[in-house]
Amino acid sequence: MSPRRPEILAPAGDLESLRAALASGADAVYFGLDEGFNARARAENFSLERLPETVGLIHRAGARAYVTLNTLVFEPELPVVEHLLRGVSKAGVDALIVQDPAVALLARAVCPQLELHASTQMTLSSAEGARFATGLGFTRMVVPRELSVAEIRRLASQTDIELEVFIHGALCMSWSGQCLTSEAWGGRSANRGQCAQSCRLPYDLVVDGETRDLGEVKYLLSPKDLAGVRAVPELADIGVHSLKIEGRLKGPQYVSSTVQGYRRWLDGVMAGKPDGARLAKDLAEMSLSYSRGFSHGFLAGSDHQTLVEGRFPKHRGLYLGRVHAVSGKDVLVVPDDRPWTGALGLGDERPEAPAGHVSAPLTGEPDPADVDPRPGMGVVFDAGAPEDKHEPGGPIFRVEREGDAWVLGFGHPGPDLGRVAPGQRVWLNSDPALARRTGELLAEGEPEGRIPLSLWVSGAEGTPLRVRMSTGRFTREAVGTTLLAPSRGAGVDAALLKDKLAALGGTSFHLAALDASGLAPGLHLPVSELKALRRQLVAELTADVERGPARTVSTEPVESGVRQALLAKVASRPAEDAPRLLPLCRNDAQLEAVIAAGLREVELDWMELVGLQKAVERARAAGLRVTIATVRVQKPGEEGYDTRLDRLRPDAVLVRHWGAMMHFLEQPAGASRPVLHGDFSLNVTNSLTAAHLLSLGLDTLTVSHDLDSEQLFALLEQAPANRFAVALHHHIATFHTEHCVYSHTLSNGRDYKACGRPCEKHAIALKDRLGLEHPVIVDVGCRNTVFNAQAQSAASLVPRLLERGVRRFRVEFVRETREEATRVLAAYQELLAGRLSPAEAVKRAAVHEQFGVTRGTMQVLKHPAPNVR
């Protein structure tokens, strides 16, 4: 059996990009609302008021409409979300893309027929995680960008849920849903659609306390863009349902070039005739539209040497070569991989590549030979700092071919060639021809004839003609007003029916099948009647298509009822009179400090799991109740991590991802099943999500770091406060990334098999533009977590939290010594005992902190409420 053709899913950040996607043949489009709750708040987006019109436009083009409500929701916003869900359901949207479980819970109550897709922001990365999603009513999950094709194949074999895979566009450095840099450093959350793109900023590498000069390489966390074309055949074979193009912040030219390129390539793959030459040209055009350099991302597995180049964070385009010489207004450019043999009086020696040059070809990059430079194309030179807004570049006035090289002639306006020197890299970064082509495509208006139509005709002498039209999803039937009579000629035959009844030009439909077997031959009917029947049925079907499937939409408020039903399932928990300090340790020295402090409970987060068993034994010997933290994410094939924790028989498990939660919840209840605590990485920001997780069997939850103090207390007003833990003191985990900075900067190995394990010999930090040094810690699977340089404290909130009923307060350590951990623990023990004021506790805890202690995300200075129009 031939594999089912996956849909091509296109981004639409504004109306022009939406029209470009439809005109270019997208099977579905995804977009956000002006009213908020979408992960691209900076896009122009679409209004709820005009959503039926927008959906109608998409449906007439034979495409599906997916609305992104894919951010976390705060407690006061739940009624707003409920209002939006009603509008979305009535507008005929085909599916919602959702991050917060609360949105799924409300959607099921408001409109049970509304299709739900789990956003990549949910960090669903395993079959166990997929089971959590299906329990919420999701029928599709968007696979994390970090999964390889082999891992996607394994996942597909373990679950029936539809899989959607990012195939092209920007790569996030952090696992989606697990990036807190924008929140920690700028007070604007990526989980709220306000990513500050901290991964695109420059950093210095600090190795063992010393800054290491990497030359031009400054953008240590800025990955190349994904171009997953080579994975398309295998993804189709796997049965992936959707190939997703990233780019709601990009324009119609980008959307058009990517959709057309992938559609051509996918059509060829499905027909068994992939056109590699055409693909190469399409990739080159995609590069010119927008590219930071292309790679296969993680689809071929990890490659820590090629994912990040580190020299620029923004659009470069199509790499052409290096400057060989400059003469007047002319620049000689030579491709990197070809020796220069030309003359032109510009010198015969190939220039030396600058320090730090990567000589290997750029994986996944199109060949510049596929698009020769032409007059009018734009050029940019890598001269000076990449963040320079005035780097030399401009339109080409003249091009001459000289062997394998090019002589580019410039005029006015043009680049400042005084800043251009031999050895600098040259990029083609624009092509007016592509912009013109996109403009011409949009000028053609709405696409026509995209929806296949089947037509049945029946009738006999003395009866009216009966016509049925069907799109497969919608069917309409009409009966004529004139009786069929004998004809003197051929009468109403197949040719006449196709010419008059099936004349579908200028509509959304095309004739796919005509069945006139129920029509007696030799009968006459006025042509005007055929046309009238066609117009009637086409108008009715068009209205059906625009509206989408019939749905039932609740008109009564549902939020309170959903919450009450969930909380009714939550088992009671013994009250804790005294507040409890929960230290989370990451090494033996910190554990010894906890034991010496006389605490009753410890959480162990041995990030690489090495030495964990000995730590558990040491804690138990000291009489401590032992909680073990799971890994932060878990990919297909990594189920052994949870099994390893099972063997250690902890008293409790700190659950950090949905797969681990399901693994432990699905164990038979009894003395052997540990108590389950949900960590911050589950992103609990409202009472509905909290109630759902508690009803499943989690004992407590850690509030999300996305909450400020006002949002935190709003949550605690609607949920049982004694079921929550608050991070009292911690260095917030900002990035959690599949890319290994150790391997990339301290070795030549592509993965753990070849890197030589520099992480065992060195400690790395990333120094930002403010001089703050953010520790980089290695996790299992050679993942990295970047922790914030500054510690964050919620000490000022402790009196109110105690009054509200919160009793569990976590103190997390990263690289603290035993002495430092001892001081921090003592300060917060005194605070919880009421013997120290919040301000004094922070002062004592901050003694060893190089960059001080802040209120961090607990400051109230962000998150404006979405508008409801």
Short mmCIF file of C-alpha atoms in Angstrom, two decimals, residues 485-695:
data_model
loop_
_atom_site.label_atom_id
_atom_site.label_comp_id
_atom_site.label_asym_id
_atom_site.label_seq_id
_atom_site.Cartn_x
_atom_site.Cartn_y
_atom_site.Cartn_z
CA ALA A 485 -39.45 15.21 -22.14
CA PRO A 486 -38.35 13.24 -25.21
CA SER A 487 -35.62 14.96 -27.16
CA ARG A 488 -35.32 15.34 -30.93
CA GLY A 489 -31.54 15.11 -30.68
CA ALA A 490 -28.96 13.68 -28.30
CA GLY A 491 -30.74 15.23 -25.36
CA VAL A 492 -29.23 15.55 -21.90
CA ASP A 493 -26.13 13.38 -22.25
CA ALA A 494 -22.78 13.27 -20.44
CA ALA A 495 -21.24 15.89 -22.72
CA LEU A 496 -24.03 18.38 -22.07
CA LEU A 497 -23.95 17.70 -18.32
CA LYS A 498 -20.20 18.35 -18.18
CA ASP A 499 -20.53 21.49 -20.26
CA LYS A 500 -23.49 23.08 -18.47
CA LEU A 501 -24.20 21.39 -15.14
CA ALA A 502 -20.53 20.87 -14.26
CA ALA A 503 -19.25 24.23 -15.53
CA LEU A 504 -17.47 25.01 -12.26
CA GLY A 505 -15.07 27.70 -13.43
CA GLY A 506 -14.78 30.61 -11.04
CA THR A 507 -15.81 28.44 -8.06
CA SER A 508 -13.95 26.49 -5.41
CA PHE A 509 -14.80 23.19 -7.08
CA HIS A 510 -13.68 20.97 -9.92
CA LEU A 511 -15.46 17.93 -11.30
CA ALA A 512 -13.92 14.72 -10.00
CA ALA A 513 -16.66 12.26 -10.98
CA LEU A 514 -19.94 12.28 -12.92
CA ASP A 515 -22.48 9.49 -12.63
CA ALA A 516 -25.44 9.80 -15.01
CA SER A 517 -26.38 6.13 -14.93
CA GLY A 518 -29.71 7.00 -13.30
CA LEU A 519 -30.73 9.28 -16.16
CA ALA A 520 -32.77 7.76 -18.97
CA PRO A 521 -31.33 8.52 -22.44
CA GLY A 522 -32.88 10.75 -25.10
CA LEU A 523 -34.50 13.28 -22.80
CA HIS A 524 -34.69 17.03 -23.13
CA LEU A 525 -34.30 19.78 -20.51
CA PRO A 526 -33.69 23.48 -21.09
CA VAL A 527 -30.06 24.46 -20.61
CA SER A 528 -31.23 27.31 -18.38
CA GLU A 529 -32.58 24.74 -15.93
CA LEU A 530 -29.22 22.94 -15.78
CA LYS A 531 -27.49 26.23 -15.08
CA ALA A 532 -30.01 27.16 -12.39
CA LEU A 533 -29.56 23.81 -10.64
CA ARG A 534 -25.76 24.24 -10.79
CA ARG A 535 -25.89 27.75 -9.36
CA GLN A 536 -28.19 26.67 -6.53
CA LEU A 537 -26.11 23.66 -5.50
CA VAL A 538 -22.76 25.42 -5.83
CA ALA A 539 -24.02 28.29 -3.66
CA GLU A 540 -25.28 25.88 -1.00
CA LEU A 541 -22.09 23.80 -1.02
CA THR A 542 -19.92 26.91 -0.92
CA ALA A 543 -21.75 28.06 2.20
CA ASP A 544 -21.34 24.59 3.73
CA VAL A 545 -17.62 24.54 2.95
CA GLU A 546 -17.08 28.03 4.36
CA ARG A 547 -18.84 27.21 7.63
CA GLY A 548 -17.24 23.82 8.14
CA PRO A 549 -18.86 20.87 9.93
CA ALA A 550 -21.90 21.32 12.14
CA ARG A 551 -21.09 21.60 15.83
CA THR A 552 -22.81 22.00 19.17
CA VAL A 553 -21.48 24.96 21.12
CA SER A 554 -22.37 25.44 24.78
CA THR A 555 -23.88 28.82 25.57
CA GLU A 556 -23.63 28.39 29.35
CA PRO A 557 -20.43 29.13 31.33
CA VAL A 558 -18.42 25.94 31.81
CA GLU A 559 -15.25 26.94 33.68
CA SER A 560 -16.59 26.57 37.22
CA GLY A 561 -18.27 23.26 36.46
CA VAL A 562 -15.10 21.80 34.93
CA ARG A 563 -13.07 22.86 37.98
CA GLN A 564 -15.57 21.44 40.48
CA ALA A 565 -15.81 18.13 38.64
CA LEU A 566 -12.03 17.74 38.62
CA LEU A 567 -11.51 18.77 42.23
CA ALA A 568 -14.18 16.28 43.30
CA LYS A 569 -11.83 13.53 42.08
CA VAL A 570 -8.85 14.81 44.06
CA ALA A 571 -8.10 12.67 47.08
CA SER A 572 -7.70 14.46 50.38
CA ARG A 573 -4.19 15.05 51.68
CA PRO A 574 -3.14 15.26 55.33
CA ALA A 575 -2.61 18.84 56.39
CA GLU A 576 0.92 19.93 57.23
CA ASP A 577 1.05 22.29 60.19
CA ALA A 578 4.70 23.26 59.93
CA PRO A 579 6.23 24.60 56.73
CA ARG A 580 8.71 22.25 55.12
CA LEU A 581 11.99 23.21 53.47
CA LEU A 582 12.69 20.99 50.46
CA PRO A 583 16.35 21.09 49.42
CA LEU A 584 17.12 19.95 45.90
CA CYS A 585 20.72 18.78 45.57
CA ARG A 586 22.86 18.09 42.54
CA ASN A 587 26.06 16.79 44.13
CA ASP A 588 27.38 14.97 47.20
CA ALA A 589 28.66 18.12 48.93
CA GLN A 590 25.19 19.69 48.85
CA LEU A 591 23.66 16.46 50.16
CA GLU A 592 26.07 16.49 53.11
CA ALA A 593 24.98 20.05 53.87
CA VAL A 594 21.34 18.90 53.92
CA ILE A 595 22.12 16.02 56.26
CA ALA A 596 24.02 18.35 58.60
CA ALA A 597 21.08 20.79 58.59
CA GLY A 598 18.82 18.14 60.12
CA LEU A 599 16.12 18.29 57.45
CA ARG A 600 13.59 15.49 56.99
CA GLU A 601 13.39 15.28 53.20
CA VAL A 602 15.72 15.74 50.23
CA GLU A 603 15.21 15.91 46.46
CA LEU A 604 18.03 14.46 44.39
CA ASP A 605 18.60 15.76 40.86
CA TRP A 606 21.70 13.89 39.69
CA MET A 607 21.44 15.31 36.17
CA GLU A 608 23.58 12.63 34.49
CA LEU A 609 22.38 9.98 36.98
CA VAL A 610 26.02 9.01 37.69
CA GLY A 611 26.40 8.23 41.39
CA LEU A 612 22.68 8.53 42.07
CA GLN A 613 22.36 5.14 43.79
CA LYS A 614 25.11 5.98 46.26
CA ALA A 615 23.45 9.34 46.98
CA VAL A 616 20.12 7.59 47.66
CA GLU A 617 21.83 5.16 50.04
CA ARG A 618 23.62 8.00 51.84
CA ALA A 619 20.39 9.98 52.26
CA ARG A 620 18.48 6.95 53.54
CA ALA A 621 21.24 6.10 55.99
CA ALA A 622 20.84 9.62 57.39
CA GLY A 623 17.11 9.04 57.89
CA LEU A 624 15.96 11.32 55.07
CA ARG A 625 12.86 10.80 52.99
CA VAL A 626 14.20 10.57 49.41
CA THR A 627 12.60 12.14 46.35
CA ILE A 628 14.33 11.55 42.99
CA ALA A 629 13.88 13.95 40.07
CA THR A 630 13.22 12.47 36.65
CA VAL A 631 15.05 13.76 33.62
CA ARG A 632 13.56 16.91 32.08
CA VAL A 633 12.54 15.31 28.78
CA GLN A 634 12.53 11.76 27.48
CA LYS A 635 12.65 10.66 23.86
CA PRO A 636 11.48 7.37 22.32
CA GLY A 637 13.96 4.69 23.32
CA GLU A 638 14.85 6.40 26.61
CA GLU A 639 12.27 4.64 28.76
CA GLY A 640 15.15 3.08 30.68
CA TYR A 641 15.62 6.30 32.65
CA ASP A 642 12.32 5.81 34.44
CA THR A 643 12.99 2.11 34.91
CA ARG A 644 16.30 3.01 36.52
CA LEU A 645 14.49 5.23 39.01
CA ASP A 646 12.02 2.41 39.70
CA ARG A 647 14.87 0.15 40.81
CA LEU A 648 16.01 2.71 43.39
CA ARG A 649 12.57 2.55 45.05
CA PRO A 650 12.39 6.21 46.08
CA ASP A 651 9.83 7.47 48.56
CA ALA A 652 8.70 10.02 45.98
CA VAL A 653 9.45 11.09 42.42
CA LEU A 654 9.69 14.68 41.19
CA VAL A 655 8.00 14.34 37.80
CA ARG A 656 9.35 16.67 35.10
CA HIS A 657 7.67 15.54 31.89
CA TRP A 658 4.36 14.02 30.87
CA GLY A 659 5.88 10.68 29.87
CA ALA A 660 7.38 10.11 33.30
CA MET A 661 4.10 11.13 34.92
CA MET A 662 2.23 8.50 32.92
CA HIS A 663 4.92 5.87 33.57
CA PHE A 664 4.49 6.13 37.32
CA LEU A 665 0.73 6.73 37.31
CA GLU A 666 0.19 3.59 35.24
CA GLN A 667 1.92 1.44 37.84
CA PRO A 668 -0.46 -0.50 40.09
CA ALA A 669 -1.43 1.55 43.13
CA GLY A 670 0.01 0.30 46.37
CA ALA A 671 2.93 0.49 48.72
CA SER A 672 5.47 0.12 45.91
CA ARG A 673 4.28 3.13 43.90
CA PRO A 674 6.09 6.29 44.96
CA VAL A 675 4.37 9.55 45.80
CA LEU A 676 4.41 11.80 42.74
CA HIS A 677 5.25 15.50 42.82
CA GLY A 678 4.94 17.60 39.67
CA ASP A 679 7.83 19.96 38.95
CA PHE A 680 7.79 23.47 37.44
CA SER A 681 8.46 22.07 33.95
CA LEU A 682 4.86 20.81 33.76
CA ASN A 683 3.97 24.50 33.41
CA VAL A 684 1.02 24.71 35.81
CA THR A 685 -0.33 28.27 35.73
CA ASN A 686 -4.05 27.88 36.49
CA SER A 687 -6.47 25.90 38.62
CA LEU A 688 -7.96 23.82 35.80
CA THR A 689 -4.62 22.34 34.78
CA ALA A 690 -3.74 21.87 38.45
CA ALA A 691 -7.03 20.14 39.22
CA HIS A 692 -6.65 17.82 36.23
CA LEU A 693 -3.16 16.71 37.27
CA LEU A 694 -4.14 16.25 40.90
CA SER A 695 -7.19 14.24 39.81
#
